[in-house]
mmCIF file of C-alpha atoms in Angstrom:
data_model
loop_
_atom_site.group_PDB
_atom_site.id
_atom_site.type_symbol
_atom_site.label_atom_id
_atom_site.label_comp_id
_atom_site.label_asym_id
_atom_site.label_seq_id
_atom_site.Cartn_x
_atom_site.Cartn_y
_atom_site.Cartn_z
ATOM 1 C CA MET A 1 -0.164 -0.139 -0.485
ATOM 2 C CA ARG A 2 2.814 2.506 0.805
ATOM 3 C CA GLY A 3 3.607 2.430 -2.524
ATOM 4 C CA LYS A 4 1.017 2.568 -4.265
ATOM 5 C CA GLU A 5 0.385 5.395 -3.276
ATOM 6 C CA LEU A 6 3.831 7.049 -3.432
ATOM 7 C CA ASN A 7 2.769 6.089 -7.612
ATOM 8 C CA ASN A 8 -0.616 7.053 -7.119
ATOM 9 C CA GLY A 9 0.575 10.215 -5.288
ATOM 10 C CA ARG A 10 3.150 10.630 -8.339
ATOM 11 C CA MET A 11 0.613 10.568 -10.125
ATOM 12 C CA ALA A 12 -2.123 12.609 -9.177
ATOM 13 C CA MET A 13 0.537 15.466 -8.816
ATOM 14 C CA ILE A 14 0.341 15.646 -12.548
ATOM 15 C CA ALA A 15 -3.413 15.218 -12.557
ATOM 16 C CA ALA A 16 -3.606 18.609 -10.290
ATOM 17 C CA LEU A 17 -0.734 20.007 -12.371
ATOM 18 C CA GLY A 18 -2.320 19.799 -15.081
ATOM 19 C CA ILE A 19 -5.951 20.630 -14.625
ATOM 20 C CA VAL A 20 -4.639 24.089 -12.695
ATOM 21 C CA ALA A 21 -3.047 25.103 -15.617
ATOM 22 C CA ALA A 22 -5.918 24.302 -18.171
ATOM 23 C CA ASP A 23 -7.838 25.762 -16.547
ATOM 24 C CA ILE A 24 -5.837 29.108 -16.364
ATOM 25 C CA PHE A 25 -5.888 28.742 -20.518
ATOM 26 C CA THR A 26 -9.454 27.855 -20.693
ATOM 27 C CA GLY A 27 -10.812 29.056 -18.248
ATOM 28 C CA LYS A 28 -12.736 25.546 -17.631
ATOM 29 C CA ASP A 29 -13.203 23.989 -14.331
ATOM 30 C CA GLY A 30 -12.285 20.118 -14.216
ATOM 31 C CA MET A 31 -14.661 18.093 -15.316
ATOM 32 C CA GLN A 32 -15.999 20.757 -18.120
ATOM 33 C CA GLN A 33 -12.058 20.219 -18.854
ATOM 34 C CA LEU A 34 -13.497 16.053 -19.067
ATOM 35 C CA GLY A 35 -16.321 17.514 -21.730
ATOM 36 C CA LEU A 36 -18.565 14.856 -19.554
ATOM 37 C CA GLY A 37 -21.703 16.288 -18.028
ATOM 38 C CA ALA A 38 -20.377 20.340 -17.990
ATOM 39 C CA THR A 39 -23.235 22.840 -17.155
ATOM 40 C CA ARG A 40 -21.170 25.341 -16.264
ATOM 41 C CA GLU A 41 -20.134 27.922 -18.188
ATOM 42 C CA ARG A 42 -17.689 30.973 -18.438
ATOM 43 C CA THR A 43 -15.108 32.789 -20.736
ATOM 44 C CA SER A 44 -11.523 32.345 -20.159
ATOM 45 C CA ARG A 45 -9.442 34.992 -17.308
ATOM 46 C CA VAL A 46 -6.788 34.751 -19.842
ATOM 47 C CA ALA A 47 -8.473 35.100 -22.533
ATOM 48 C CA LEU A 48 -11.728 37.528 -22.183
ATOM 49 C CA ARG A 49 -12.121 40.155 -24.201
ATOM 50 C CA ALA A 50 -14.419 42.732 -24.667
ATOM 51 C CA THR A 51 -16.808 41.672 -27.328
ATOM 52 C CA ALA A 52 -19.704 44.501 -26.640
ATOM 53 C CA GLU A 53 -19.923 47.632 -28.376
ATOM 54 C CA LYS A 54 -16.642 48.546 -30.308
ATOM 55 C CA VAL A 55 -14.052 50.528 -27.890
ATOM 56 C CA GLU A 56 -10.734 50.997 -27.020
ATOM 57 C CA VAL A 57 -8.909 48.227 -27.161
ATOM 58 C CA PHE A 58 -7.290 47.862 -23.932
ATOM 59 C CA GLN A 59 -3.416 47.786 -24.576
ATOM 60 C CA PRO A 60 -1.022 46.352 -21.832
ATOM 61 C CA ALA A 61 2.511 46.706 -23.442
ATOM 62 C CA LYS A 62 1.569 51.267 -22.954
ATOM 63 C CA GLN A 63 0.564 50.661 -19.268
ATOM 64 C CA MET A 64 3.161 50.991 -16.043
ATOM 65 C CA GLY A 65 5.889 48.398 -15.537
ATOM 66 C CA ALA A 66 6.987 49.095 -19.165
ATOM 67 C CA THR A 67 10.324 49.700 -19.188
ATOM 68 C CA ALA A 68 14.105 50.482 -20.909
ATOM 69 C CA PRO A 69 15.224 48.309 -21.842
ATOM 70 C CA LEU A 70 12.920 45.425 -22.502
ATOM 71 C CA GLY A 71 9.862 46.676 -22.870
ATOM 72 C CA PHE A 72 7.000 45.376 -22.014
ATOM 73 C CA PHE A 73 7.969 41.892 -21.166
ATOM 74 C CA ASP A 74 5.342 39.293 -21.229
ATOM 75 C CA PRO A 75 7.409 35.792 -23.903
ATOM 76 C CA VAL A 76 3.933 33.377 -22.557
ATOM 77 C CA GLY A 77 1.521 35.742 -23.403
ATOM 78 C CA PHE A 78 -0.439 35.972 -19.672
ATOM 79 C CA THR A 79 -1.800 38.904 -21.037
ATOM 80 C CA LYS A 80 -3.973 40.119 -23.885
ATOM 81 C CA GLU A 81 -5.083 42.747 -25.843
ATOM 82 C CA GLY A 82 -8.421 44.031 -24.173
ATOM 83 C CA ASP A 83 -8.275 41.937 -21.077
ATOM 84 C CA GLU A 84 -7.944 44.169 -18.523
ATOM 85 C CA SER A 85 -10.098 42.569 -15.587
ATOM 86 C CA GLY A 86 -6.715 39.522 -16.944
ATOM 87 C CA PHE A 87 -4.234 42.328 -17.135
ATOM 88 C CA ARG A 88 -5.132 43.793 -12.953
ATOM 89 C CA ASN A 89 -4.987 40.579 -11.318
ATOM 90 C CA LEU A 90 -2.254 39.407 -12.210
ATOM 91 C CA ARG A 91 -0.335 43.151 -12.221
ATOM 92 C CA ALA A 92 -2.242 42.893 -8.755
ATOM 93 C CA ALA A 93 -0.374 39.782 -8.054
ATOM 94 C CA GLU A 94 2.986 41.078 -9.360
ATOM 95 C CA ILE A 95 2.785 43.248 -6.902
ATOM 96 C CA LYS A 96 2.282 41.206 -3.673
ATOM 97 C CA HIS A 97 4.976 38.768 -5.238
ATOM 98 C CA GLY A 98 7.444 41.744 -5.593
ATOM 99 C CA ARG A 99 6.065 43.218 -2.302
ATOM 100 C CA VAL A 100 7.041 40.079 -0.529
ATOM 101 C CA ALA A 101 10.348 39.287 -2.430
ATOM 102 C CA MET A 102 11.669 42.862 -1.206
ATOM 103 C CA MET A 103 10.776 41.384 2.289
ATOM 104 C CA ALA A 104 12.398 38.436 2.079
ATOM 105 C CA ALA A 105 15.146 38.372 0.561
ATOM 106 C CA VAL A 106 16.178 41.539 3.306
ATOM 107 C CA GLY A 107 15.048 39.273 6.283
ATOM 108 C CA ALA A 108 17.351 36.182 4.105
ATOM 109 C CA VAL A 109 20.199 37.909 5.501
ATOM 110 C CA ALA A 110 19.249 39.987 8.574
ATOM 111 C CA GLN A 111 18.212 37.221 9.837
ATOM 112 C CA HIS A 112 21.229 36.116 10.116
ATOM 113 C CA TYR A 113 22.116 38.410 12.613
ATOM 114 C CA ILE A 114 18.945 39.735 14.700
ATOM 115 C CA GLN A 115 16.695 37.588 16.571
ATOM 116 C CA PHE A 116 14.171 38.274 18.417
ATOM 117 C CA PRO A 117 12.945 37.355 21.660
ATOM 118 C CA GLY A 118 13.224 33.389 22.417
ATOM 119 C CA PHE A 119 13.927 32.715 18.811
ATOM 120 C CA GLU A 120 17.730 31.637 19.296
ATOM 121 C CA GLY A 121 18.331 29.087 19.090
ATOM 122 C CA VAL A 122 16.542 29.000 15.892
ATOM 123 C CA PRO A 123 17.799 28.476 11.618
ATOM 124 C CA ALA A 124 19.246 31.333 10.028
ATOM 125 C CA ASP A 125 17.910 29.661 6.363
ATOM 126 C CA LEU A 126 15.156 28.088 5.509
ATOM 127 C CA ALA A 127 14.577 25.380 8.154
ATOM 128 C CA ALA A 128 13.302 27.935 10.408
ATOM 129 C CA VAL A 129 10.419 27.453 9.299
ATOM 130 C CA THR A 130 9.725 24.372 9.532
ATOM 131 C CA THR A 131 11.880 24.154 13.900
ATOM 132 C CA ALA A 132 10.074 25.863 16.653
ATOM 133 C CA PRO A 133 8.920 28.059 17.961
ATOM 134 C CA GLY A 134 9.882 29.737 14.262
ATOM 135 C CA SER A 135 7.311 27.089 13.135
ATOM 136 C CA TYR A 136 4.368 28.353 14.789
ATOM 137 C CA GLY A 137 6.181 31.834 14.542
ATOM 138 C CA PHE A 138 6.036 31.349 10.408
ATOM 139 C CA ALA A 139 2.512 29.373 10.898
ATOM 140 C CA ALA A 140 1.695 33.201 12.780
ATOM 141 C CA LEU A 141 2.682 35.458 10.113
ATOM 142 C CA PHE A 142 0.261 33.211 7.691
ATOM 143 C CA ILE A 143 -2.436 33.294 9.513
ATOM 144 C CA LEU A 144 -1.666 37.675 10.114
ATOM 145 C CA SER A 145 -1.687 38.451 6.670
ATOM 146 C CA GLY A 146 -3.681 35.989 5.490
ATOM 147 C CA VAL A 147 -6.524 38.333 7.470
ATOM 148 C CA ALA A 148 -4.416 41.581 6.427
ATOM 149 C CA GLU A 149 -5.113 40.748 2.825
ATOM 150 C CA LEU A 150 -9.612 39.658 2.525
ATOM 151 C CA ALA A 151 -10.037 42.022 5.430
ATOM 152 C CA ILE A 152 -8.377 44.885 5.766
ATOM 153 C CA TRP A 153 -6.764 45.850 2.234
ATOM 154 C CA LYS A 154 -8.575 43.881 -0.375
ATOM 155 C CA GLN A 155 -8.735 44.863 -3.582
ATOM 156 C CA ASP A 156 -11.029 48.087 -4.842
ATOM 157 C CA ASP A 157 -11.280 47.802 -8.547
ATOM 158 C CA LYS A 158 -12.115 51.877 -9.087
ATOM 159 C CA LYS A 159 -7.631 52.074 -8.329
ATOM 160 C CA GLU A 160 -5.119 50.417 -9.587
ATOM 161 C CA PRO A 161 -4.146 47.422 -8.679
ATOM 162 C CA GLY A 162 -1.359 47.682 -5.107
ATOM 163 C CA ASN A 163 -3.098 51.442 -4.331
ATOM 164 C CA PHE A 164 -4.762 50.864 -0.767
ATOM 165 C CA GLY A 165 -4.219 54.964 0.474
ATOM 166 C CA ASP A 166 -0.907 55.976 2.260
ATOM 167 C CA PRO A 167 -1.364 54.819 6.001
ATOM 168 C CA LEU A 168 2.148 56.421 6.705
ATOM 169 C CA GLY A 169 1.473 59.281 5.096
ATOM 170 C CA LEU A 170 3.705 59.977 3.148
ATOM 171 C CA GLY A 171 2.650 60.728 -0.287
ATOM 172 C CA GLN A 172 5.361 59.495 -1.627
ATOM 173 C CA TYR A 173 2.212 57.759 -3.369
ATOM 174 C CA ASN A 174 3.264 58.772 -7.777
ATOM 175 C CA GLU A 175 3.442 57.065 -10.723
ATOM 176 C CA ASP A 176 7.478 57.091 -10.209
ATOM 177 C CA MET A 177 6.835 55.392 -7.474
ATOM 178 C CA ARG A 178 5.164 53.014 -8.912
ATOM 179 C CA GLY A 179 7.656 52.722 -11.255
ATOM 180 C CA LYS A 180 9.859 51.643 -9.251
ATOM 181 C CA GLU A 181 8.376 50.210 -6.437
ATOM 182 C CA LEU A 182 7.249 47.410 -9.854
ATOM 183 C CA ASN A 183 11.206 47.368 -11.057
ATOM 184 C CA ASN A 184 12.599 46.744 -7.323
ATOM 185 C CA GLY A 185 9.867 44.222 -6.570
ATOM 186 C CA ARG A 186 10.819 42.797 -9.942
ATOM 187 C CA MET A 187 14.429 41.674 -8.877
ATOM 188 C CA ALA A 188 13.475 41.374 -5.328
ATOM 189 C CA MET A 189 11.762 38.063 -6.376
ATOM 190 C CA ILE A 190 15.165 36.891 -9.133
ATOM 191 C CA ALA A 191 16.732 37.680 -5.436
ATOM 192 C CA ALA A 192 14.714 35.808 -4.085
ATOM 193 C CA LEU A 193 14.508 33.019 -5.020
ATOM 194 C CA GLY A 194 18.582 32.728 -5.739
ATOM 195 C CA ILE A 195 18.597 33.125 -2.420
ATOM 196 C CA VAL A 196 16.392 30.258 -1.527
ATOM 197 C CA ALA A 197 18.081 27.562 -4.150
ATOM 198 C CA ALA A 198 22.015 28.569 -3.089
ATOM 199 C CA ASP A 199 20.165 28.369 0.944
ATOM 200 C CA ILE A 200 19.435 23.773 -0.522
ATOM 201 C CA PHE A 201 21.466 23.671 -2.198
ATOM 202 C CA THR A 202 25.113 24.876 -0.299
ATOM 203 C CA GLY A 203 23.669 24.760 2.876
ATOM 204 C CA LYS A 204 24.699 28.490 3.590
ATOM 205 C CA ASP A 205 22.164 31.037 4.697
ATOM 206 C CA GLY A 206 21.599 34.795 3.377
ATOM 207 C CA MET A 207 24.639 35.779 4.170
ATOM 208 C CA GLN A 208 26.921 32.801 4.852
ATOM 209 C CA GLN A 209 25.978 32.871 0.388
ATOM 210 C CA LEU A 210 27.084 36.666 0.162
ATOM 211 C CA GLY A 211 30.619 35.608 2.187
ATOM 212 C CA LEU A 212 30.381 38.784 4.099
ATOM 213 C CA GLY A 213 30.984 38.622 8.244
ATOM 214 C CA ALA A 214 29.625 34.867 8.391
ATOM 215 C CA THR A 215 29.463 32.872 11.613
ATOM 216 C CA ARG A 216 27.138 30.802 10.764
ATOM 217 C CA GLU A 217 28.722 27.347 9.470
ATOM 218 C CA ARG A 218 26.089 23.994 8.427
ATOM 219 C CA THR A 219 26.749 22.030 6.520
ATOM 220 C CA SER A 220 24.614 21.553 3.179
ATOM 221 C CA ARG A 221 20.448 19.473 4.237
ATOM 222 C CA VAL A 222 20.992 18.104 0.085
ATOM 223 C CA ALA A 223 24.631 17.464 -0.141
ATOM 224 C CA LEU A 224 25.138 16.265 3.466
ATOM 225 C CA ARG A 225 27.349 13.247 3.473
ATOM 226 C CA ALA A 226 28.216 10.242 6.015
ATOM 227 C CA THR A 227 32.060 11.992 7.489
ATOM 228 C CA ALA A 228 32.415 9.862 10.686
ATOM 229 C CA ASP A 229 33.053 6.137 10.397
ATOM 230 C CA LYS A 230 33.198 3.554 7.318
ATOM 231 C CA VAL A 231 29.786 2.658 7.304
ATOM 232 C CA GLU A 232 27.235 0.907 4.673
ATOM 233 C CA VAL A 233 26.586 3.877 2.004
ATOM 234 C CA PHE A 234 22.945 4.951 2.293
ATOM 235 C CA GLN A 235 22.168 4.282 -1.228
ATOM 236 C CA PRO A 236 18.605 6.102 -2.554
ATOM 237 C CA ALA A 237 17.920 3.549 -5.637
ATOM 238 C CA LYS A 238 17.983 0.755 -3.408
ATOM 239 C CA GLN A 239 14.534 2.486 -0.734
ATOM 240 C CA MET A 240 10.800 2.296 -2.043
ATOM 241 C CA GLY A 241 9.716 3.941 -4.875
ATOM 242 C CA ALA A 242 12.323 2.593 -7.711
ATOM 243 C CA THR A 243 9.164 1.100 -9.827
ATOM 244 C CA ALA A 244 9.879 -0.408 -12.677
ATOM 245 C CA PRO A 245 10.054 0.321 -15.723
ATOM 246 C CA LEU A 246 11.152 3.636 -14.887
ATOM 247 C CA GLY A 247 13.642 3.134 -11.801
ATOM 248 C CA PHE A 248 14.694 5.761 -9.691
ATOM 249 C CA PHE A 249 13.312 9.549 -10.855
ATOM 250 C CA ASP A 250 16.181 11.413 -10.166
ATOM 251 C CA PRO A 251 17.075 12.977 -12.717
ATOM 252 C CA VAL A 252 18.101 16.537 -11.101
ATOM 253 C CA GLY A 253 19.954 14.213 -8.447
ATOM 254 C CA PHE A 254 18.743 15.009 -5.333
ATOM 255 C CA ALA A 255 19.123 12.717 -3.364
ATOM 256 C CA LYS A 256 22.700 11.765 -2.614
ATOM 257 C CA GLU A 257 23.998 8.445 -2.047
ATOM 258 C CA GLY A 258 25.075 8.424 2.184
ATOM 259 C CA ASP A 259 22.345 10.925 2.468
ATOM 260 C CA GLU A 260 19.751 9.789 4.500
ATOM 261 C CA SER A 261 18.354 13.044 5.951
ATOM 262 C CA GLY A 262 17.882 14.426 3.265
ATOM 263 C CA PHE A 263 16.208 11.622 1.094
ATOM 264 C CA ARG A 264 13.703 11.080 4.368
ATOM 265 C CA ASN A 265 12.960 15.143 4.274
ATOM 266 C CA LEU A 266 12.582 14.579 0.158
ATOM 267 C CA ARG A 267 10.022 11.080 0.658
ATOM 268 C CA ALA A 268 7.998 12.443 3.186
ATOM 269 C CA ALA A 269 7.878 15.963 0.786
ATOM 270 C CA GLU A 270 6.788 14.286 -1.236
ATOM 271 C CA ILE A 271 4.491 11.801 0.046
ATOM 272 C CA LYS A 272 2.909 14.756 1.334
ATOM 273 C CA HIS A 273 2.179 16.193 -2.187
ATOM 274 C CA GLY A 274 1.038 13.464 -3.448
ATOM 275 C CA ARG A 275 -1.998 12.800 -1.334
ATOM 276 C CA VAL A 276 -2.537 16.342 -1.352
ATOM 277 C CA ALA A 277 -3.153 15.789 -4.452
ATOM 278 C CA MET A 278 -5.146 13.392 -4.940
ATOM 279 C CA MET A 279 -7.107 15.035 -3.103
ATOM 280 C CA ALA A 280 -7.370 18.141 -4.871
ATOM 281 C CA ALA A 281 -7.502 15.819 -8.121
ATOM 282 C CA VAL A 282 -10.693 14.135 -7.427
ATOM 283 C CA GLY A 283 -11.814 17.574 -5.378
ATOM 284 C CA ALA A 284 -10.962 19.528 -8.949
ATOM 285 C CA VAL A 285 -13.881 17.235 -10.379
ATOM 286 C CA ALA A 286 -16.360 16.534 -8.007
ATOM 287 C CA GLN A 287 -16.874 19.999 -7.029
ATOM 288 C CA HIS A 288 -18.279 20.729 -10.954
ATOM 289 C CA TYR A 289 -21.383 19.484 -9.200
ATOM 290 C CA ILE A 290 -20.343 19.297 -5.191
ATOM 291 C CA GLN A 291 -21.192 22.389 -3.364
ATOM 292 C CA PHE A 292 -21.518 22.675 0.744
ATOM 293 C CA PRO A 293 -24.198 24.541 1.377
ATOM 294 C CA GLY A 294 -23.952 28.204 2.293
ATOM 295 C CA PHE A 295 -21.398 27.753 -1.327
ATOM 296 C CA GLU A 296 -23.977 27.602 -3.950
ATOM 297 C CA GLY A 297 -22.412 30.416 -5.752
ATOM 298 C CA VAL A 298 -19.492 29.849 -4.719
ATOM 299 C CA PRO A 299 -16.905 29.139 -8.521
ATOM 300 C CA ALA A 300 -16.332 25.231 -9.227
ATOM 301 C CA ASP A 301 -13.075 26.595 -9.902
ATOM 302 C CA LEU A 302 -9.430 28.149 -9.699
ATOM 303 C CA ALA A 303 -11.510 31.193 -8.718
ATOM 304 C CA ALA A 304 -13.074 29.389 -6.551
ATOM 305 C CA VAL A 305 -10.231 30.950 -3.343
ATOM 306 C CA THR A 306 -10.878 34.214 -4.109
ATOM 307 C CA THR A 307 -14.772 34.685 -4.060
ATOM 308 C CA ALA A 308 -16.727 34.369 -0.519
ATOM 309 C CA PRO A 309 -17.827 33.056 1.046
ATOM 310 C CA GLY A 310 -14.839 30.415 -0.517
ATOM 311 C CA SER A 311 -11.507 32.633 -0.027
ATOM 312 C CA TYR A 312 -12.678 32.270 4.143
ATOM 313 C CA GLY A 313 -12.959 28.261 3.356
ATOM 314 C CA PHE A 314 -10.004 27.718 1.767
ATOM 315 C CA ALA A 315 -8.057 30.193 4.834
ATOM 316 C CA ALA A 316 -10.003 27.790 7.368
ATOM 317 C CA LEU A 317 -8.613 24.730 6.117
ATOM 318 C CA PHE A 318 -4.886 25.787 5.446
ATOM 319 C CA ILE A 319 -5.086 26.610 9.615
ATOM 320 C CA LEU A 320 -6.677 22.895 9.898
ATOM 321 C CA SER A 321 -4.620 21.688 7.894
ATOM 322 C CA GLY A 322 -1.589 23.690 9.355
ATOM 323 C CA VAL A 323 -2.328 22.107 13.515
ATOM 324 C CA ALA A 324 -2.415 18.856 12.175
ATOM 325 C CA GLU A 325 1.103 19.038 10.666
ATOM 326 C CA LEU A 326 2.354 21.301 13.356
ATOM 327 C CA ALA A 327 0.775 19.652 16.857
ATOM 328 C CA ILE A 328 -1.271 16.183 15.506
ATOM 329 C CA TRP A 329 0.224 13.914 12.926
ATOM 330 C CA LYS A 330 3.796 14.887 13.525
ATOM 331 C CA GLN A 331 7.074 12.969 11.994
ATOM 332 C CA ASP A 332 8.315 11.305 14.233
ATOM 333 C CA ASP A 333 12.563 9.557 12.677
ATOM 334 C CA LYS A 334 11.697 6.312 14.251
ATOM 335 C CA LYS A 335 9.402 5.952 11.088
ATOM 336 C CA GLU A 336 9.736 5.590 8.105
ATOM 337 C CA PRO A 337 8.701 9.229 6.365
ATOM 338 C CA GLY A 338 4.863 9.753 6.119
ATOM 339 C CA ASN A 339 4.066 6.676 8.752
ATOM 340 C CA PHE A 340 1.667 8.007 11.179
ATOM 341 C CA GLY A 341 -0.243 5.162 12.171
ATOM 342 C CA ASP A 342 -3.316 4.374 10.785
ATOM 343 C CA PRO A 343 -6.272 6.246 12.952
ATOM 344 C CA LEU A 344 -9.169 4.551 11.527
ATOM 345 C CA ILE A 345 -8.036 1.232 13.029
ATOM 346 C CA ALA A 346 -7.493 2.623 16.204
ATOM 347 C CA CYS A 347 -10.895 4.114 16.235
ATOM 348 C CA ARG A 348 -11.928 0.335 16.182
ATOM 349 C CA SER A 349 -9.985 -1.943 18.477
ATOM 350 C CA GLN A 350 -10.434 1.802 21.346
ATOM 351 C CA ARG A 351 -14.830 0.961 20.195
ATOM 352 C CA SER A 352 -14.001 -2.261 21.150
ATOM 353 C CA ASN A 353 -12.335 -2.536 24.143
ATOM 354 C CA GLY A 354 -15.237 -0.361 26.136
ATOM 355 C CA ARG A 355 -17.982 -2.042 24.781
ATOM 356 C CA ASN A 356 -15.649 -5.399 25.588
ATOM 357 C CA GLN A 357 -14.601 -3.711 28.510
ATOM 358 C CA PRO A 358 -16.597 -1.345 30.041
ATOM 359 C CA ASP A 359 -15.792 -1.550 33.849
ATOM 360 C CA ASP A 360 -11.797 -0.399 33.275
ATOM 361 C CA LEU A 361 -13.676 3.059 31.243
#
């Protein structure tokens, strides 16, 4: 069953990714993509065009953000002429990711030296997210960010994307500053991605990567190898998951010989993503017909995440999932990755014991 779960999870990750990509480019939910019993119709968010009275066609390339010498940059063609609504959504996402990336890039360097009281033992790299109390702080920040985005700083369709006023009264929100924010955000997204990738492959935090004043040393989680007494070297290719006809599949080379700890982390992540993807792939099709009471007006596609009350349900599910992962189903290093027991058997066993031995209650 563990082998079947791995294989089904891998297939589900591919399926879920395909459903999401097709939804974005075709505007059809999971059921409509299959062409079976589709009853809802909507227009693709990417391909939406003005079809009413002829008016001046919206031109994405003429909007703010086209910067010399590159000009307007959209090699994949996400933005379409006439699709002002789609452009606004993409621009809002770009600004949001840029703002987060600017804070992340600065934080990745600053946290090498600066730590809040009580967090002295938390690593200064990506491991901070999975090391208590850093994991609790991350969960708290995520919840606060969700509340701010869903309840406080909500986008006003009458204002340009990213405009939430000037709470500090700096008086600098003008066209020039908006252009600078876009460019700095784009650079920060590249920088943050580079810092994360380098952390994974080198084991160095943001400050150590710069080679300036680095005082902490640790071993890469990916490149970690046994360097003590000579023992039998751990072989990832011999572990469960190597399935004919492909055999052991790791084209990028994440798993290393001798790095059992790194392999366990990767395998736990694979199982976790596989389980989520299996539920997501089924849900993407089933939600075309099945909706909970009170959610009748929520779309049956990706827009459900951003359409109230679907957005509130998504936030609640995310919080419950975080609680389950961080406090209930925690990985035991003495067990294989993904092994959290068999709770359904345990429940039946407890009920059986309760019936047979009532005096023990």
